[in-house]
PDB file of C-alpha atoms in Angstrom:
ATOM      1  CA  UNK A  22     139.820 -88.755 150.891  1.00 53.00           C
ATOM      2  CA  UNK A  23     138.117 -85.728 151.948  1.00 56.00           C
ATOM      3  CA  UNK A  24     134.620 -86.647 153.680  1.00 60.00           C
ATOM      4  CA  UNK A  25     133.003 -83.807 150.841  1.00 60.00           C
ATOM      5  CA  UNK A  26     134.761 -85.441 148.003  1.00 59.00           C
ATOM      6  CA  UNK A  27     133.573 -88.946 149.316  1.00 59.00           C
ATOM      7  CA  UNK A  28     130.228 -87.576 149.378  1.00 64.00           C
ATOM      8  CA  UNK A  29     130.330 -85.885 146.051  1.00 68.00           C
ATOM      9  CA  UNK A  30     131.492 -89.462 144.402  1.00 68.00           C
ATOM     10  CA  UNK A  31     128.090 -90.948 146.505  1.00 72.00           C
ATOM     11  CA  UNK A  32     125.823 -88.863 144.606  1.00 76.00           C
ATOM     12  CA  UNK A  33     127.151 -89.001 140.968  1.00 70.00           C
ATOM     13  CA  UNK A  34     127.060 -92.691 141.534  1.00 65.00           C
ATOM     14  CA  UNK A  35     123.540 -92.615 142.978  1.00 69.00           C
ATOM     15  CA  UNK A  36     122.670 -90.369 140.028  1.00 71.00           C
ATOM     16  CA  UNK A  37     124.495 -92.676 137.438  1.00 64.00           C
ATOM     17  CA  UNK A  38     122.434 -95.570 139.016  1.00 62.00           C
ATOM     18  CA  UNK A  39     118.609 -93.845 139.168  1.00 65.00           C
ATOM     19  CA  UNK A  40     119.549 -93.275 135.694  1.00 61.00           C
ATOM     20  CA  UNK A  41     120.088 -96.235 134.502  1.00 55.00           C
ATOM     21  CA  UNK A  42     117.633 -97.927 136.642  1.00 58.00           C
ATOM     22  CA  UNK A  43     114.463 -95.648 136.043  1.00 61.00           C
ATOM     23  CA  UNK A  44     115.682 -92.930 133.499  1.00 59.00           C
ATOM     24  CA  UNK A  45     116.879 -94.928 130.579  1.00 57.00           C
ATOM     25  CA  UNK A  46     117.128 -98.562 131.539  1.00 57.00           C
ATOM     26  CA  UNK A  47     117.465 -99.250 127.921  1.00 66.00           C
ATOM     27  CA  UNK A  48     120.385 -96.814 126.528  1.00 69.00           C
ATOM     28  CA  UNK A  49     122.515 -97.777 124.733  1.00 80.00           C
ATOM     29  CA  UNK A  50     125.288-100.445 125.979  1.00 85.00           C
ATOM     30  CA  UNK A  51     128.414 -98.015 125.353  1.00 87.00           C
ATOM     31  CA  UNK A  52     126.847 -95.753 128.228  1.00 85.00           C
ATOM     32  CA  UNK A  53     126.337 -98.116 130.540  1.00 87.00           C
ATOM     33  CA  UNK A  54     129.678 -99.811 130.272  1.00 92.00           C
ATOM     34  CA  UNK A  55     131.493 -96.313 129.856  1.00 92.00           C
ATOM     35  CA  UNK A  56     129.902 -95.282 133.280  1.00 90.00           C
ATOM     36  CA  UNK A  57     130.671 -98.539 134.781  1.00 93.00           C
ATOM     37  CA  UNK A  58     134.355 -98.008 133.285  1.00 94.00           C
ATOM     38  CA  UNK A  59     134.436 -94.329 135.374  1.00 94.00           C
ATOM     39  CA  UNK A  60     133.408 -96.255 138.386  1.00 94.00           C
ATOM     40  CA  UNK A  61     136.152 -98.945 138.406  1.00 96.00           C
ATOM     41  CA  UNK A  62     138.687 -95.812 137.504  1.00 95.00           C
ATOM     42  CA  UNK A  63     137.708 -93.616 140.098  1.00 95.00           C
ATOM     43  CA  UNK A  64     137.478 -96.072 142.866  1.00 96.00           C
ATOM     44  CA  UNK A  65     141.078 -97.692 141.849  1.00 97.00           C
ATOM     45  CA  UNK A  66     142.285 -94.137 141.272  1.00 96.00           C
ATOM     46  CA  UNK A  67     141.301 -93.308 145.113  1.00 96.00           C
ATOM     47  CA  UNK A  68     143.051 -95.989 146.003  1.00 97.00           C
ATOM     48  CA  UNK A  69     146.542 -95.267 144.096  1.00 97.00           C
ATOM     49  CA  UNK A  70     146.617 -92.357 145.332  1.00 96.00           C
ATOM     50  CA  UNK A  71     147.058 -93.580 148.925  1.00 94.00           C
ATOM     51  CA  UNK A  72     150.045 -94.941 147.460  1.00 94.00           C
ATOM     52  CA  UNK A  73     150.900 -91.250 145.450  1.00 93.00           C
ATOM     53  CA  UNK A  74     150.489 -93.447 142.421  1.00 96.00           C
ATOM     54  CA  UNK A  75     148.487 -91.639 139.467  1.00 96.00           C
ATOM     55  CA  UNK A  76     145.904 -93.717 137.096  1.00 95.00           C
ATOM     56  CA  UNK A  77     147.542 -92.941 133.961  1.00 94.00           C
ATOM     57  CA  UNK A  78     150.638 -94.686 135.290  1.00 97.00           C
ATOM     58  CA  UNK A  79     148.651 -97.506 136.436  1.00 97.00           C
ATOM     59  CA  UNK A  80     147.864 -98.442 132.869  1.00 95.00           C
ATOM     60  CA  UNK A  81     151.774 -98.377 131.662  1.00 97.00           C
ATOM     61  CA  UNK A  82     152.888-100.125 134.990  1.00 98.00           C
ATOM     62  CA  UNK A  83     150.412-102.940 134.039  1.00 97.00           C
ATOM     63  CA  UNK A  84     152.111-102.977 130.878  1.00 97.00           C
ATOM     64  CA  UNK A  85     155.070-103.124 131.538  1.00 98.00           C
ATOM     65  CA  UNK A  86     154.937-105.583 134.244  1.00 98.00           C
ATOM     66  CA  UNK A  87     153.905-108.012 131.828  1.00 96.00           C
ATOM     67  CA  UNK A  88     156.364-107.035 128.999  1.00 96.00           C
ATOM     68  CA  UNK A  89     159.185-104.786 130.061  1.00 96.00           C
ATOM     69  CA  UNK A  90     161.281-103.285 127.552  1.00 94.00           C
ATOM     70  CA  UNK A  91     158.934-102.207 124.962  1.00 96.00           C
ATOM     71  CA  UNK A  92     159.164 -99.217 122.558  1.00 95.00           C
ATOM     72  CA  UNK A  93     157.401 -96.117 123.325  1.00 95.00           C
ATOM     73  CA  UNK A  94     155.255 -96.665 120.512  1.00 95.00           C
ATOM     74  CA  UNK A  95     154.708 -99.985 121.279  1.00 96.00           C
ATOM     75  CA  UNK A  96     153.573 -98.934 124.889  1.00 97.00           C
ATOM     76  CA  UNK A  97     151.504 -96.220 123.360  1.00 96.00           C
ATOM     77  CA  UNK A  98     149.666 -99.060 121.159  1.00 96.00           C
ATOM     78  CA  UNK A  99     149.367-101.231 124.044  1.00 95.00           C
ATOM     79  CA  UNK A 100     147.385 -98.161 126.186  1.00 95.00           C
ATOM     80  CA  UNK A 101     145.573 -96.915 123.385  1.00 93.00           C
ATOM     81  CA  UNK A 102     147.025 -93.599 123.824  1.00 94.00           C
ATOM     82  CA  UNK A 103     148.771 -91.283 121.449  1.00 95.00           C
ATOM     83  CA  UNK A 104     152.668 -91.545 121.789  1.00 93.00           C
ATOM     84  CA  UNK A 105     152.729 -87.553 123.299  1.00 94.00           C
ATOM     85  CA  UNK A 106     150.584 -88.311 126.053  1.00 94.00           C
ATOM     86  CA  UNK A 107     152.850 -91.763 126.597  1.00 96.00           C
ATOM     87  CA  UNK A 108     156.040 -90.153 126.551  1.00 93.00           C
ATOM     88  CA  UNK A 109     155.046 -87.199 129.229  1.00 95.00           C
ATOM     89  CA  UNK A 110     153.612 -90.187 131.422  1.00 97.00           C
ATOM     90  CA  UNK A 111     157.223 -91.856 130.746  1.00 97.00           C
ATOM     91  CA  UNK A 112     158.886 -88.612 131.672  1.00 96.00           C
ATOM     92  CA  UNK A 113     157.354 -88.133 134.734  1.00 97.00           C
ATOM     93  CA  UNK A 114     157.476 -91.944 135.545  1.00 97.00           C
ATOM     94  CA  UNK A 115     161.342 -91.415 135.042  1.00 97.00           C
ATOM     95  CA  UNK A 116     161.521 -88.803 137.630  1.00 97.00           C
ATOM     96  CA  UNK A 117     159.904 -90.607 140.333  1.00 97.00           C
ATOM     97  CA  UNK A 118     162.295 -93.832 139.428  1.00 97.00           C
ATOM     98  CA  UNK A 119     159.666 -96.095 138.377  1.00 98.00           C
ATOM     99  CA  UNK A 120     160.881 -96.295 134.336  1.00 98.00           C
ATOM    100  CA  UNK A 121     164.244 -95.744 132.904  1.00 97.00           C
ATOM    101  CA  UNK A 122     164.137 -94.504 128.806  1.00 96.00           C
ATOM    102  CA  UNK A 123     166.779 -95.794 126.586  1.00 94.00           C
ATOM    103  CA  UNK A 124     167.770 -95.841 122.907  1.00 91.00           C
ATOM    104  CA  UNK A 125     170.453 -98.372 121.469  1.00 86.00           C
ATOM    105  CA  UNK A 126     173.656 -97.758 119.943  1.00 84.00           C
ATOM    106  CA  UNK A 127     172.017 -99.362 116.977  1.00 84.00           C
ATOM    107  CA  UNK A 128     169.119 -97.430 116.654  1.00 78.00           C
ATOM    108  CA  UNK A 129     168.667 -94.152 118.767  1.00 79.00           C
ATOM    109  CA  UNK A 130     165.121 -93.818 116.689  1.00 86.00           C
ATOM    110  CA  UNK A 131     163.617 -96.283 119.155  1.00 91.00           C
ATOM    111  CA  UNK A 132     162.956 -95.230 122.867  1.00 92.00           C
ATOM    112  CA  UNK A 133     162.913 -98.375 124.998  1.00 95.00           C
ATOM    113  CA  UNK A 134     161.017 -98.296 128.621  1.00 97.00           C
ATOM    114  CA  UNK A 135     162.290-100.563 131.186  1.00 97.00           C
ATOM    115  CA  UNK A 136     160.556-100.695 134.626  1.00 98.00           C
ATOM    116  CA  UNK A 137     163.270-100.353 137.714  1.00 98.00           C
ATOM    117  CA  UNK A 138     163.504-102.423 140.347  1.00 98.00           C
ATOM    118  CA  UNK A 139     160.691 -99.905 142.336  1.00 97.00           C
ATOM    119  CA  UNK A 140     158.669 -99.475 139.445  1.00 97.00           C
ATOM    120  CA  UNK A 141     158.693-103.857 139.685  1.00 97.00           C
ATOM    121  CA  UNK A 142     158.202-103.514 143.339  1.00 97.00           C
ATOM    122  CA  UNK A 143     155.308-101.341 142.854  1.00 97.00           C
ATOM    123  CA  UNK A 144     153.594-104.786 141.161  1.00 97.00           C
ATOM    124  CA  UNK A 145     153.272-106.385 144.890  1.00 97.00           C
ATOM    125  CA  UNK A 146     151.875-102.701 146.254  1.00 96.00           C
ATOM    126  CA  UNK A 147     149.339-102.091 143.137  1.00 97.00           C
ATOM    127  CA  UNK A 148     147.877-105.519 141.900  1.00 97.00           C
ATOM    128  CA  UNK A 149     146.159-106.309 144.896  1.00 98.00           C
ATOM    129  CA  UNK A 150     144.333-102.591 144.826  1.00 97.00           C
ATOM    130  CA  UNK A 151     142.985-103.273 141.697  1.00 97.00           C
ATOM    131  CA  UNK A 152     141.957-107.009 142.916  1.00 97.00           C
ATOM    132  CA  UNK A 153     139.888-105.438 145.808  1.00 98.00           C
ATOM    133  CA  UNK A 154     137.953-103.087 142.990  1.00 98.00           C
ATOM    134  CA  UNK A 155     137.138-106.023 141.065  1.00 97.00           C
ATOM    135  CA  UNK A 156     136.006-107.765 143.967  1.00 97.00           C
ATOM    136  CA  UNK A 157     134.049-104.604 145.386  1.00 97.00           C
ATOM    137  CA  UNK A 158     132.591-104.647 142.062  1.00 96.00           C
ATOM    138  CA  UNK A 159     131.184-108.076 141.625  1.00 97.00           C
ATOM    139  CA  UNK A 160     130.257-107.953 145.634  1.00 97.00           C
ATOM    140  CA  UNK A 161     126.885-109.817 145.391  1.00 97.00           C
ATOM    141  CA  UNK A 162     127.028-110.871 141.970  1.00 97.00           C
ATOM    142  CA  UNK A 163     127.118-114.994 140.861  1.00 97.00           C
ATOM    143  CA  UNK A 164     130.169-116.396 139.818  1.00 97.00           C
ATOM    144  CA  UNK A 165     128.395-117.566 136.895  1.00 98.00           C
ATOM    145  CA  UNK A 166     127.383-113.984 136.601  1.00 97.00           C
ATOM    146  CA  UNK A 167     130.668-112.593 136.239  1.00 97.00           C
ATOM    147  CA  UNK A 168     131.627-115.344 133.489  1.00 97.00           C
ATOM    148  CA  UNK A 169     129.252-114.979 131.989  1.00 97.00           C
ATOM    149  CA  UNK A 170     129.876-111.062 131.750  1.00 95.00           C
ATOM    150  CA  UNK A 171     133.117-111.613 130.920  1.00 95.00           C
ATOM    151  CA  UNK A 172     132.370-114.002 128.002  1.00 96.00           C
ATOM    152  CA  UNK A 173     129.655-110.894 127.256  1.00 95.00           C
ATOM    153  CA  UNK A 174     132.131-108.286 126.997  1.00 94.00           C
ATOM    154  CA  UNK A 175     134.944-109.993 125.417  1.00 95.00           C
ATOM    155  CA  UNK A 176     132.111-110.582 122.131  1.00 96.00           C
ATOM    156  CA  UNK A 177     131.753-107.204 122.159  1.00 94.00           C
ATOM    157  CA  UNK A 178     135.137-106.296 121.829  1.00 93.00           C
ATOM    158  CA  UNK A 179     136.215-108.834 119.317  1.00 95.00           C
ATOM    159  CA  UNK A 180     132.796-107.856 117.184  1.00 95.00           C
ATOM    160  CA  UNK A 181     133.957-104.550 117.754  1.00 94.00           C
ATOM    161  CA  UNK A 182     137.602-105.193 116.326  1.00 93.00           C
ATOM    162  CA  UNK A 183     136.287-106.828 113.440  1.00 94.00           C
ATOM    163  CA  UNK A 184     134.246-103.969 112.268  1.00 95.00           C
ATOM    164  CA  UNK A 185     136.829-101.607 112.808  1.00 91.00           C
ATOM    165  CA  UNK A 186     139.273-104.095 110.829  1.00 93.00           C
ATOM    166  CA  UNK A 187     136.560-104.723 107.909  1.00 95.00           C
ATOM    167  CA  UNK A 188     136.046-100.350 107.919  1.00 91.00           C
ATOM    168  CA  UNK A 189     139.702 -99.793 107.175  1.00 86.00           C
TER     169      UNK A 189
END
């Protein structure tokens, strides 16, 4: 990465930190864990690209590694991304030979995604990227910490899921 860019990344983060440290130290929670979210994604994205991987493939790799062969609207769900945005990811995923799109004889309504043999061999590149970020991440922090933030988070989610299921 560019020594400008590097620097530019520097100060948003030391500006994302002096604000929640002095400015607002008690915002709201969705800031501080959607800035907290932009730091894990640009620091993993920096490091994908060394690999001319891009983010938003990251997410459907992960996917898929764990459940190959799923619709495109399935993916989609999976990602939380509309099925547009999923099946331009797909298409360029296709050209660089990481996916290959299919429909059945029995149903051509249904676009399946199966990973290739180099988008599985991208698994052994990739994980351990993202590993490091979590590790640069918790660098300094308690193991009991990190549960604990984990258990934290996960409360949220589900509270969160429930609301939205109890709204509809």
């Amino acid at each position: 990465m560019p020594k400008a860019s590097a620097s530019r990344d520097t100060e948003a983060a030391s500006r994302i930190l002096r604000h929640w440290r002095e400015g607002v130290p008690h915002d709201r929670m969705a800031h501080l864990v959607k800035d907290a979210t932009r730091s894990f994604l640009r620091t993993l994205q920096q490091r994908l690209a060394r690999h001319g991987v891009a983010l938003g493939h990251w997410t459907f790799l992960r996917i898929l590694w764990e459940r190959d062969g799923l619709t495109k609207r399935e993916l989609s769900i999976e990602a939380g991304v509309a099925e547009p945005t999923t099946f331009t990811a797909l298409r360029a995923m296709e050209a660089l030979g990481y996916v290959r799109l299919e429909q059945r004889p029995d149903n051509r309504k249904n676009v399946y995604v199966f990973l290739t043999p180099q988008g599985r061999k991208l698994k052994r590149q990739l994980v351990p990227l993202a590993e490091e970020v979590n590790a640069i991440a918790t660098r300094g922090v308690s193991e009991a910490d990190v549960a604990t933030t984990r258990r934290v988070l996960l409360a949220m989610i589900d509270n969160l899921a429930q609301d939205e299921a109890e709204s509809l």
